[in-house]
Amino acid sequence: MSHNEETSGKALVRWNRSTIYCAFLVAATAFTCPGIFGALNGLGAGGGASADTSNAANAIVFGCLAVGSLFVGGIANRITPRYALLNLGSSVGGMIALALNSKSNYRGGVNRATYIALMTIMCLGFPFALLLPTASKVERSDGRSVVLRKQPSLASEFKVLKSIFLKPWVWALIPLIIYAQWFLSFQWQFNFAYFTVRARALNSFLFYLLGLTSALLMGQLLDSTRWQRRTRAKIGFAIVTVLTGTSWILGQAVQVQYEKIHPTIDWNDGKYGLGAFVFALWGFSDPLVTTYMYWLVGSFSNDLNETSFLAAIMNSLGSVGSTFGFVVSAMDFNYNGACAINLALFFISLPGLAWVVFTKVSNTTHGTNLSGGQSIGGSESDDRTVEWAEKLEPEAKTGVQSNAASV
């Protein structure tokens, strides 16, 4: 044991290179930037009195993300930028909006103080992102370094992206990936169209609070060692199918009723409960889909570079869904039809998802990667030890291909 290790076998790690420090920075960036962005949009119409500008702006934003996300994996492997997660920020942002608009029992927009508060928090995220160390500088508690294998050129990076994108299971998941961001447009429109300002703020707060809860619960289930991975995948599939399917069937029924009477519902109204419950159920079920989807896709490779490509593909296709969702809203599409599109997209995505879950998921990922090469990095519970990695290192340097089958 080297002099920089404790008797327990754990290496002495610099605090600003530790995985806990990195996780905190990623969470802080997610909290302040995409989290608050979600909170603002969760108010419906971006908190405004008219949805036209918000829908057009979001269509442009997600259109740019659809194009940019596809290239971020290859570029990230060359210039190593800082990037993020989200969700708690949306809940806190909703709470701030609720506190600042608690007396606004009318239809319209939130006050200026809400925008000032939320945009100030968003600006605070930039410094957190800059403090995130590159992967090569991260120090694990067991002394192992983070292994990243860059391709020799940017063109090679995109060849890997192409090889991953052509996998049959990726194509089978495309409908679900598109659905997983399409729904936001209608849900935010629903909150805007039928509730007062303060009810919208309360709905947004509960929406993201329940989303935070469901994401944590689903994550605990999917990462549990009590069952094998294939069993966890099937359990997750059942949960997503039942809860999300129920939310859209109920949501369609409520939307048809609201279309007839065009209510403006405040939290004091007796009819507030049903609409708020539907919106809260969407808030609870949406993260179940996204958490499950990212876990499922992540189970196909232990290669850290390839996971960035997988994330790029998912974010790009998801942003395509968001773009078209907001285009539909910007065109003043009938709300009944907009809700029906989401319901149809979800159920259309289930056969492909079921095929992947029941036929493609394996219980182990033996250090292989999707492009047929060899990887010595990984994140699953069946990861090899440091000694195993060191044994493979000479082979990796000489370009020897792994004998393990790629997915």
Short mmCIF file of C-alpha atoms in Angstrom, two decimals:
data_model
loop_
_atom_site.label_atom_id
_atom_site.label_comp_id
_atom_site.label_asym_id
_atom_site.label_seq_id
_atom_site.Cartn_x
_atom_site.Cartn_y
_atom_site.Cartn_z
CA MET A 1 0.00 0.00 0.00
CA SER A 2 1.38 3.37 -0.97
CA HIS A 3 2.05 6.14 1.51
CA ASN A 4 -1.00 8.10 0.35
CA GLU A 5 -3.50 5.41 1.27
CA GLU A 6 -5.15 4.79 4.57
CA THR A 7 -5.18 1.41 6.27
CA SER A 8 -8.78 0.99 5.22
CA GLY A 9 -7.71 0.82 1.58
CA LYS A 10 -9.11 4.20 0.65
CA ALA A 11 -6.84 6.71 -1.06
CA LEU A 12 -6.34 10.20 0.28
CA VAL A 13 -8.32 12.38 -2.09
CA ARG A 14 -8.09 16.14 -2.54
CA TRP A 15 -11.48 17.64 -1.73
CA ASN A 16 -11.66 19.64 -4.96
CA ARG A 17 -11.01 16.50 -7.02
CA SER A 18 -13.35 14.15 -5.17
CA THR A 19 -16.44 12.58 -6.69
CA ILE A 20 -18.60 14.15 -3.97
CA TYR A 21 -17.31 17.61 -4.89
CA CYS A 22 -18.01 16.96 -8.58
CA ALA A 23 -21.49 15.66 -7.83
CA PHE A 24 -22.22 18.78 -5.79
CA LEU A 25 -21.14 21.08 -8.64
CA VAL A 26 -23.18 19.16 -11.19
CA ALA A 27 -26.21 19.27 -8.89
CA ALA A 28 -25.74 22.99 -8.19
CA THR A 29 -25.53 23.76 -11.90
CA ALA A 30 -28.61 21.66 -12.59
CA PHE A 31 -30.46 23.32 -9.71
CA THR A 32 -29.78 26.87 -10.86
CA CYS A 33 -29.96 26.55 -14.65
CA PRO A 34 -32.24 23.88 -16.20
CA GLY A 35 -34.07 23.48 -12.89
CA ILE A 36 -35.15 27.12 -12.70
CA PHE A 37 -35.84 27.12 -16.45
CA GLY A 38 -38.26 24.26 -15.82
CA ALA A 39 -39.84 26.10 -12.91
CA LEU A 40 -40.49 29.17 -15.03
CA ASN A 41 -42.00 27.17 -17.87
CA GLY A 42 -43.96 25.04 -15.44
CA LEU A 43 -46.02 28.12 -14.58
CA GLY A 44 -47.52 27.88 -18.06
CA ALA A 45 -46.74 30.36 -20.85
CA GLY A 46 -43.41 31.05 -19.15
CA GLY A 47 -45.35 32.77 -16.38
CA GLY A 48 -46.89 35.24 -18.80
CA ALA A 49 -50.45 36.17 -19.68
CA SER A 50 -50.16 34.86 -23.26
CA ALA A 51 -48.63 31.60 -24.43
CA ASP A 52 -47.73 32.73 -27.97
CA THR A 53 -44.28 34.15 -27.22
CA SER A 54 -43.39 31.33 -24.83
CA ASN A 55 -44.35 28.61 -27.31
CA ALA A 56 -42.39 30.20 -30.14
CA ALA A 57 -39.33 30.78 -27.95
CA ASN A 58 -39.35 27.22 -26.62
CA ALA A 59 -39.73 25.81 -30.12
CA ILE A 60 -36.59 27.72 -31.15
CA VAL A 61 -34.66 26.73 -28.00
CA PHE A 62 -35.39 23.03 -28.34
CA GLY A 63 -34.82 23.17 -32.09
CA CYS A 64 -31.29 24.40 -31.41
CA LEU A 65 -30.83 21.68 -28.80
CA ALA A 66 -32.02 19.04 -31.26
CA VAL A 67 -29.19 19.98 -33.62
CA GLY A 68 -26.54 20.83 -31.05
CA SER A 69 -27.06 17.82 -28.78
CA LEU A 70 -26.28 15.40 -31.60
CA PHE A 71 -22.73 16.73 -31.85
CA VAL A 72 -21.99 17.33 -28.19
CA GLY A 73 -20.75 13.79 -27.52
CA GLY A 74 -17.93 13.90 -30.03
CA ILE A 75 -17.01 17.48 -29.24
CA ALA A 76 -17.14 16.83 -25.50
CA ASN A 77 -14.56 14.08 -25.86
CA ARG A 78 -12.20 16.58 -27.48
CA ILE A 79 -12.67 19.78 -25.45
CA THR A 80 -14.20 18.38 -22.20
CA PRO A 81 -16.83 21.05 -21.35
CA ARG A 82 -18.80 21.17 -18.11
CA TYR A 83 -22.37 19.91 -18.15
CA ALA A 84 -25.34 19.14 -15.87
CA LEU A 85 -28.54 17.42 -14.49
CA LEU A 86 -31.76 18.89 -12.99
CA ASN A 87 -35.05 18.76 -10.91
CA LEU A 88 -34.73 20.09 -7.37
CA GLY A 89 -34.30 23.62 -8.76
CA SER A 90 -37.65 23.39 -10.50
CA SER A 91 -39.37 22.57 -7.24
CA VAL A 92 -37.68 25.43 -5.36
CA GLY A 93 -38.36 27.77 -8.27
CA GLY A 94 -42.02 26.82 -8.13
CA MET A 95 -42.03 27.55 -4.40
CA ILE A 96 -40.54 31.00 -5.02
CA ALA A 97 -43.16 31.73 -7.68
CA LEU A 98 -45.89 30.57 -5.32
CA ALA A 99 -44.66 32.82 -2.50
CA LEU A 100 -44.48 35.86 -4.77
CA ASN A 101 -47.90 35.31 -6.36
CA SER A 102 -49.99 33.90 -3.50
CA LYS A 103 -52.55 36.71 -3.78
CA SER A 104 -52.96 36.59 -7.57
CA ASN A 105 -56.32 34.83 -7.76
CA TYR A 106 -56.96 35.81 -11.38
CA ARG A 107 -55.96 34.81 -14.90
CA GLY A 108 -52.86 36.57 -16.21
CA GLY A 109 -49.10 36.62 -15.71
CA VAL A 110 -46.80 36.43 -12.71
CA ASN A 111 -45.33 39.65 -11.32
CA ARG A 112 -41.94 41.06 -12.28
CA ALA A 113 -40.39 40.08 -8.96
CA THR A 114 -40.85 36.43 -9.94
CA TYR A 115 -38.82 36.86 -13.12
CA ILE A 116 -36.12 38.83 -11.32
CA ALA A 117 -35.77 36.20 -8.59
CA LEU A 118 -35.69 33.21 -10.93
CA MET A 119 -33.33 34.79 -13.48
CA THR A 120 -30.95 35.83 -10.70
CA ILE A 121 -30.76 32.23 -9.52
CA MET A 122 -30.13 31.05 -13.09
CA CYS A 123 -27.17 33.40 -13.41
CA LEU A 124 -25.59 31.85 -10.31
CA GLY A 125 -25.20 28.51 -12.08
CA PHE A 126 -22.44 29.64 -14.44
CA PRO A 127 -19.64 29.82 -11.82
CA PHE A 128 -20.53 26.36 -10.51
CA ALA A 129 -20.11 24.90 -14.00
CA LEU A 130 -16.68 26.49 -14.42
CA LEU A 131 -15.42 24.92 -11.18
CA LEU A 132 -16.08 21.36 -12.33
CA PRO A 133 -12.76 19.51 -12.89
CA THR A 134 -12.16 17.54 -16.06
CA ALA A 135 -12.68 13.78 -15.86
CA SER A 136 -8.95 13.05 -15.95
CA LYS A 137 -8.47 15.04 -12.72
CA VAL A 138 -11.23 13.36 -10.73
CA GLU A 139 -9.98 11.18 -7.86
CA ARG A 140 -12.07 8.25 -6.64
CA SER A 141 -12.02 7.21 -3.00
CA ASP A 142 -10.49 3.82 -3.91
CA GLY A 143 -7.64 5.45 -5.81
CA ARG A 144 -8.84 4.55 -9.28
CA SER A 145 -8.83 7.21 -11.95
CA VAL A 146 -11.64 7.90 -14.40
CA VAL A 147 -10.76 6.22 -17.68
CA LEU A 148 -11.61 8.10 -20.87
CA ARG A 149 -10.53 6.86 -24.27
CA LYS A 150 -10.62 9.53 -26.93
CA GLN A 151 -10.76 8.63 -30.59
CA PRO A 152 -7.74 9.76 -32.65
CA SER A 153 -9.76 12.46 -34.42
CA LEU A 154 -13.09 14.26 -34.34
CA ALA A 155 -14.10 12.34 -37.47
CA SER A 156 -13.48 9.08 -35.61
CA GLU A 157 -15.66 10.30 -32.77
CA PHE A 158 -18.56 10.74 -35.17
CA LYS A 159 -17.95 7.31 -36.69
CA VAL A 160 -18.51 5.90 -33.22
CA LEU A 161 -21.66 8.03 -32.93
CA LYS A 162 -22.91 6.61 -36.22
CA SER A 163 -22.20 3.01 -35.19
CA ILE A 164 -24.12 3.51 -31.95
CA PHE A 165 -27.03 5.25 -33.65
CA LEU A 166 -27.47 2.32 -36.05
CA LYS A 167 -28.03 -0.18 -33.25
CA PRO A 168 -31.53 -1.75 -33.61
CA TRP A 169 -32.39 -1.18 -29.95
CA VAL A 170 -31.66 2.54 -30.33
CA TRP A 171 -34.18 2.74 -33.16
CA ALA A 172 -36.69 0.77 -31.11
CA LEU A 173 -36.47 3.40 -28.37
CA ILE A 174 -36.82 6.44 -30.66
CA PRO A 175 -40.61 6.81 -30.15
CA LEU A 176 -40.14 6.81 -26.37
CA ILE A 177 -37.23 9.27 -26.55
CA ILE A 178 -39.31 11.66 -28.67
CA TYR A 179 -42.30 11.27 -26.35
CA ALA A 180 -40.16 11.90 -23.25
CA GLN A 181 -39.90 15.62 -24.04
CA TRP A 182 -42.92 16.17 -26.27
CA PHE A 183 -45.31 16.09 -23.30
CA LEU A 184 -43.93 19.23 -21.62
CA SER A 185 -45.55 21.61 -24.08
CA PHE A 186 -49.10 20.37 -23.52
CA GLN A 187 -48.71 19.98 -19.77
CA TRP A 188 -47.47 23.55 -19.36
CA GLN A 189 -50.28 24.73 -21.66
CA PHE A 190 -52.82 22.86 -19.55
CA ASN A 191 -51.61 24.64 -16.41
CA PHE A 192 -51.76 28.02 -18.16
CA ALA A 193 -55.16 27.58 -19.78
CA TYR A 194 -57.31 26.51 -16.85
CA PHE A 195 -55.89 28.00 -13.63
CA THR A 196 -55.35 31.36 -11.96
CA VAL A 197 -51.84 32.72 -11.50
CA ARG A 198 -51.44 31.52 -7.93
CA ALA A 199 -52.98 28.13 -8.71
CA ARG A 200 -50.50 27.78 -11.57
CA ALA A 201 -47.65 28.53 -9.17
CA LEU A 202 -48.92 25.95 -6.68
CA ASN A 203 -49.37 23.39 -9.45
CA SER A 204 -45.84 24.00 -10.70
CA PHE A 205 -44.38 23.58 -7.22
CA LEU A 206 -46.22 20.30 -6.62
CA PHE A 207 -45.44 19.10 -10.16
CA TYR A 208 -41.68 19.29 -9.63
CA LEU A 209 -41.72 18.27 -5.98
CA LEU A 210 -43.51 15.06 -6.89
CA GLY A 211 -41.17 14.66 -9.85
CA LEU A 212 -38.17 14.88 -7.56
CA THR A 213 -39.71 12.24 -5.31
CA SER A 214 -40.56 9.83 -8.13
CA ALA A 215 -37.12 10.17 -9.72
CA LEU A 216 -35.43 9.33 -6.41
CA LEU A 217 -37.72 6.36 -5.80
CA MET A 218 -37.26 5.00 -9.32
CA GLY A 219 -33.51 5.47 -9.06
CA GLN A 220 -33.40 3.53 -5.80
CA LEU A 221 -35.38 0.71 -7.37
CA LEU A 222 -33.31 0.50 -10.54
CA ASP A 223 -30.00 0.61 -8.66
CA SER A 224 -31.07 -1.93 -6.06
CA THR A 225 -28.92 -5.07 -5.78
CA ARG A 226 -31.85 -7.09 -4.48
CA TRP A 227 -32.83 -8.18 -7.99
CA GLN A 228 -30.88 -8.87 -11.16
CA ARG A 229 -30.76 -6.15 -13.77
CA ARG A 230 -33.21 -7.87 -16.12
CA THR A 231 -35.74 -8.20 -13.29
CA ARG A 232 -35.33 -4.53 -12.39
CA ALA A 233 -35.84 -3.59 -16.04
CA LYS A 234 -39.12 -5.51 -16.16
CA ILE A 235 -40.36 -4.02 -12.89
CA GLY A 236 -39.51 -0.53 -14.13
CA PHE A 237 -41.34 -1.21 -17.40
CA ALA A 238 -44.48 -2.21 -15.51
CA ILE A 239 -44.37 0.89 -13.29
CA VAL A 240 -43.84 3.25 -16.22
CA THR A 241 -46.57 1.63 -18.30
CA VAL A 242 -49.24 1.63 -15.58
CA LEU A 243 -48.66 5.06 -14.02
CA THR A 244 -47.89 7.00 -17.20
CA GLY A 245 -50.66 5.31 -19.17
CA THR A 246 -53.13 6.07 -16.38
CA SER A 247 -52.05 9.72 -16.25
CA TRP A 248 -52.76 10.25 -19.94
CA ILE A 249 -56.05 8.38 -20.04
CA LEU A 250 -57.30 10.39 -17.06
CA GLY A 251 -55.77 13.56 -18.48
CA GLN A 252 -57.57 13.09 -21.79
CA ALA A 253 -60.90 12.67 -20.00
CA VAL A 254 -60.37 15.83 -17.92
CA GLN A 255 -59.17 17.81 -20.94
CA VAL A 256 -62.29 16.91 -22.94
CA GLN A 257 -64.43 18.14 -20.04
CA TYR A 258 -62.44 21.37 -19.63
CA GLU A 259 -62.65 22.07 -23.35
CA LYS A 260 -66.43 22.28 -23.01
CA ILE A 261 -66.53 24.74 -20.08
CA HIS A 262 -63.18 26.63 -20.34
CA PRO A 263 -62.82 27.14 -16.56
CA THR A 264 -60.48 29.50 -14.70
CA ILE A 265 -59.81 27.52 -11.54
CA ASP A 266 -58.41 28.92 -8.30
CA TRP A 267 -57.20 26.79 -5.42
CA ASN A 268 -60.26 27.86 -3.42
CA ASP A 269 -62.62 26.33 -5.97
CA GLY A 270 -64.22 22.96 -5.32
CA LYS A 271 -63.27 21.77 -8.80
CA TYR A 272 -59.58 22.52 -8.25
CA GLY A 273 -58.80 19.04 -6.93
CA LEU A 274 -59.32 17.02 -10.11
CA GLY A 275 -57.34 19.27 -12.44
CA ALA A 276 -54.56 19.70 -9.91
CA PHE A 277 -54.43 15.93 -9.36
CA VAL A 278 -54.03 15.27 -13.09
CA PHE A 279 -51.24 17.84 -13.35
CA ALA A 280 -49.54 16.41 -10.25
CA LEU A 281 -49.84 12.88 -11.66
CA TRP A 282 -48.07 14.04 -14.81
CA GLY A 283 -45.40 15.59 -12.62
CA PHE A 284 -44.94 12.28 -10.80
CA SER A 285 -44.97 10.05 -13.88
CA ASP A 286 -42.81 12.12 -16.26
CA PRO A 287 -39.54 11.56 -14.33
CA LEU A 288 -40.35 7.87 -14.08
CA VAL A 289 -40.09 7.70 -17.86
CA THR A 290 -36.91 9.75 -18.17
CA THR A 291 -35.14 8.10 -15.21
CA TYR A 292 -36.02 4.64 -16.50
CA MET A 293 -35.03 5.50 -20.05
CA TYR A 294 -31.59 6.83 -19.10
CA TRP A 295 -30.96 3.88 -16.79
CA LEU A 296 -31.99 1.44 -19.51
CA VAL A 297 -29.79 3.00 -22.17
CA GLY A 298 -26.90 3.30 -19.73
CA SER A 299 -27.03 -0.44 -19.09
CA PHE A 300 -25.82 -1.19 -22.61
CA SER A 301 -22.29 0.15 -22.22
CA ASN A 302 -19.66 0.65 -19.54
CA ASP A 303 -17.64 2.92 -21.80
CA LEU A 304 -17.76 6.49 -20.49
CA ASN A 305 -17.15 7.98 -23.94
CA GLU A 306 -20.00 6.04 -25.44
CA THR A 307 -22.40 7.06 -22.71
CA SER A 308 -21.79 10.66 -23.77
CA PHE A 309 -22.78 9.68 -27.32
CA LEU A 310 -25.88 7.90 -26.05
CA ALA A 311 -26.83 10.99 -24.05
CA ALA A 312 -26.26 13.12 -27.15
CA ILE A 313 -28.58 10.94 -29.24
CA MET A 314 -31.26 10.94 -26.55
CA ASN A 315 -31.09 14.69 -25.95
CA SER A 316 -31.16 15.41 -29.67
CA LEU A 317 -34.17 13.21 -30.39
CA GLY A 318 -35.88 14.38 -27.21
CA SER A 319 -35.40 17.98 -28.26
CA VAL A 320 -36.96 17.14 -31.62
CA GLY A 321 -40.01 16.02 -29.66
CA SER A 322 -40.02 19.24 -27.62
CA THR A 323 -39.65 21.34 -30.76
CA PHE A 324 -42.63 19.77 -32.49
CA GLY A 325 -44.62 19.86 -29.26
CA PHE A 326 -44.14 23.61 -28.94
CA VAL A 327 -44.75 24.12 -32.67
CA VAL A 328 -48.11 22.39 -32.21
CA SER A 329 -48.87 24.70 -29.28
CA ALA A 330 -47.75 27.79 -31.19
CA MET A 331 -50.17 26.88 -33.99
CA ASP A 332 -53.08 27.08 -31.51
CA PHE A 333 -53.79 23.40 -32.03
CA ASN A 334 -56.93 22.13 -30.32
CA TYR A 335 -56.09 21.10 -26.73
CA ASN A 336 -58.04 17.85 -27.06
CA GLY A 337 -55.95 16.94 -30.07
CA ALA A 338 -52.70 18.01 -28.41
CA CYS A 339 -53.45 15.79 -25.42
CA ALA A 340 -54.40 12.90 -27.71
CA ILE A 341 -51.04 13.19 -29.50
CA ASN A 342 -49.22 12.66 -26.22
CA LEU A 343 -51.43 9.74 -25.27
CA ALA A 344 -50.87 8.13 -28.68
CA LEU A 345 -47.10 8.74 -28.64
CA PHE A 346 -46.74 7.02 -25.29
CA PHE A 347 -48.67 3.91 -26.23
CA ILE A 348 -46.97 3.74 -29.64
CA SER A 349 -43.61 3.71 -27.85
CA LEU A 350 -44.46 0.71 -25.66
CA PRO A 351 -43.92 -2.16 -28.17
CA GLY A 352 -40.37 -1.01 -28.97
CA LEU A 353 -39.62 -0.45 -25.31
CA ALA A 354 -40.98 -3.89 -24.41
CA TRP A 355 -38.82 -5.53 -27.10
CA VAL A 356 -35.69 -3.90 -25.70
CA VAL A 357 -36.55 -4.68 -22.07
CA PHE A 358 -37.50 -8.31 -22.58
CA THR A 359 -34.94 -9.33 -25.22
CA LYS A 360 -31.92 -7.01 -25.13
CA VAL A 361 -31.18 -6.25 -21.49
CA SER A 362 -28.52 -8.47 -19.91
CA ASN A 363 -27.61 -8.95 -16.27
CA THR A 364 -23.99 -7.92 -16.76
CA THR A 365 -21.94 -5.53 -18.87
CA HIS A 366 -18.50 -7.08 -19.07
CA GLY A 367 -16.44 -4.00 -19.81
CA THR A 368 -17.45 -4.00 -23.47
CA ASN A 369 -18.62 -1.09 -25.54
CA LEU A 370 -21.12 -0.62 -28.32
CA SER A 371 -18.72 0.16 -31.15
CA GLY A 372 -16.92 -3.16 -30.79
CA GLY A 373 -13.83 -1.86 -29.04
CA GLN A 374 -12.49 -2.50 -25.58
CA SER A 375 -13.26 -0.51 -22.50
CA ILE A 376 -11.68 -0.74 -19.06
CA GLY A 377 -13.97 1.80 -17.47
CA GLY A 378 -17.44 1.17 -16.19
CA SER A 379 -20.12 2.00 -13.75
CA GLU A 380 -22.18 -1.16 -13.18
CA SER A 381 -21.98 -3.38 -10.13
CA ASP A 382 -20.20 -6.06 -12.15
CA ASP A 383 -17.28 -3.77 -12.95
CA ARG A 384 -13.88 -5.36 -12.98
CA THR A 385 -11.28 -4.49 -10.38
CA VAL A 386 -8.28 -2.24 -10.80
CA GLU A 387 -6.13 -5.34 -11.36
CA TRP A 388 -8.39 -6.42 -14.21
CA ALA A 389 -8.09 -2.98 -15.78
CA GLU A 390 -4.32 -2.99 -15.46
CA LYS A 391 -4.20 -6.41 -17.10
CA LEU A 392 -6.10 -5.13 -20.11
CA GLU A 393 -4.15 -1.89 -20.37
CA PRO A 394 -1.25 -3.30 -22.47
CA GLU A 395 -3.71 -4.86 -24.89
CA ALA A 396 -5.61 -1.60 -25.21
CA LYS A 397 -2.41 0.25 -26.04
CA THR A 398 -1.57 -2.18 -28.86
CA GLY A 399 -5.05 -1.95 -30.32
CA VAL A 400 -6.14 -5.50 -29.47
CA GLN A 401 -9.93 -5.83 -29.72
CA SER A 402 -11.96 -7.25 -26.88
CA ASN A 403 -13.14 -10.83 -27.20
CA ALA A 404 -16.35 -9.99 -25.40
CA ALA A 405 -19.33 -9.55 -27.68
CA SER A 406 -20.63 -6.05 -28.12
CA VAL A 407 -24.27 -5.32 -27.57
#
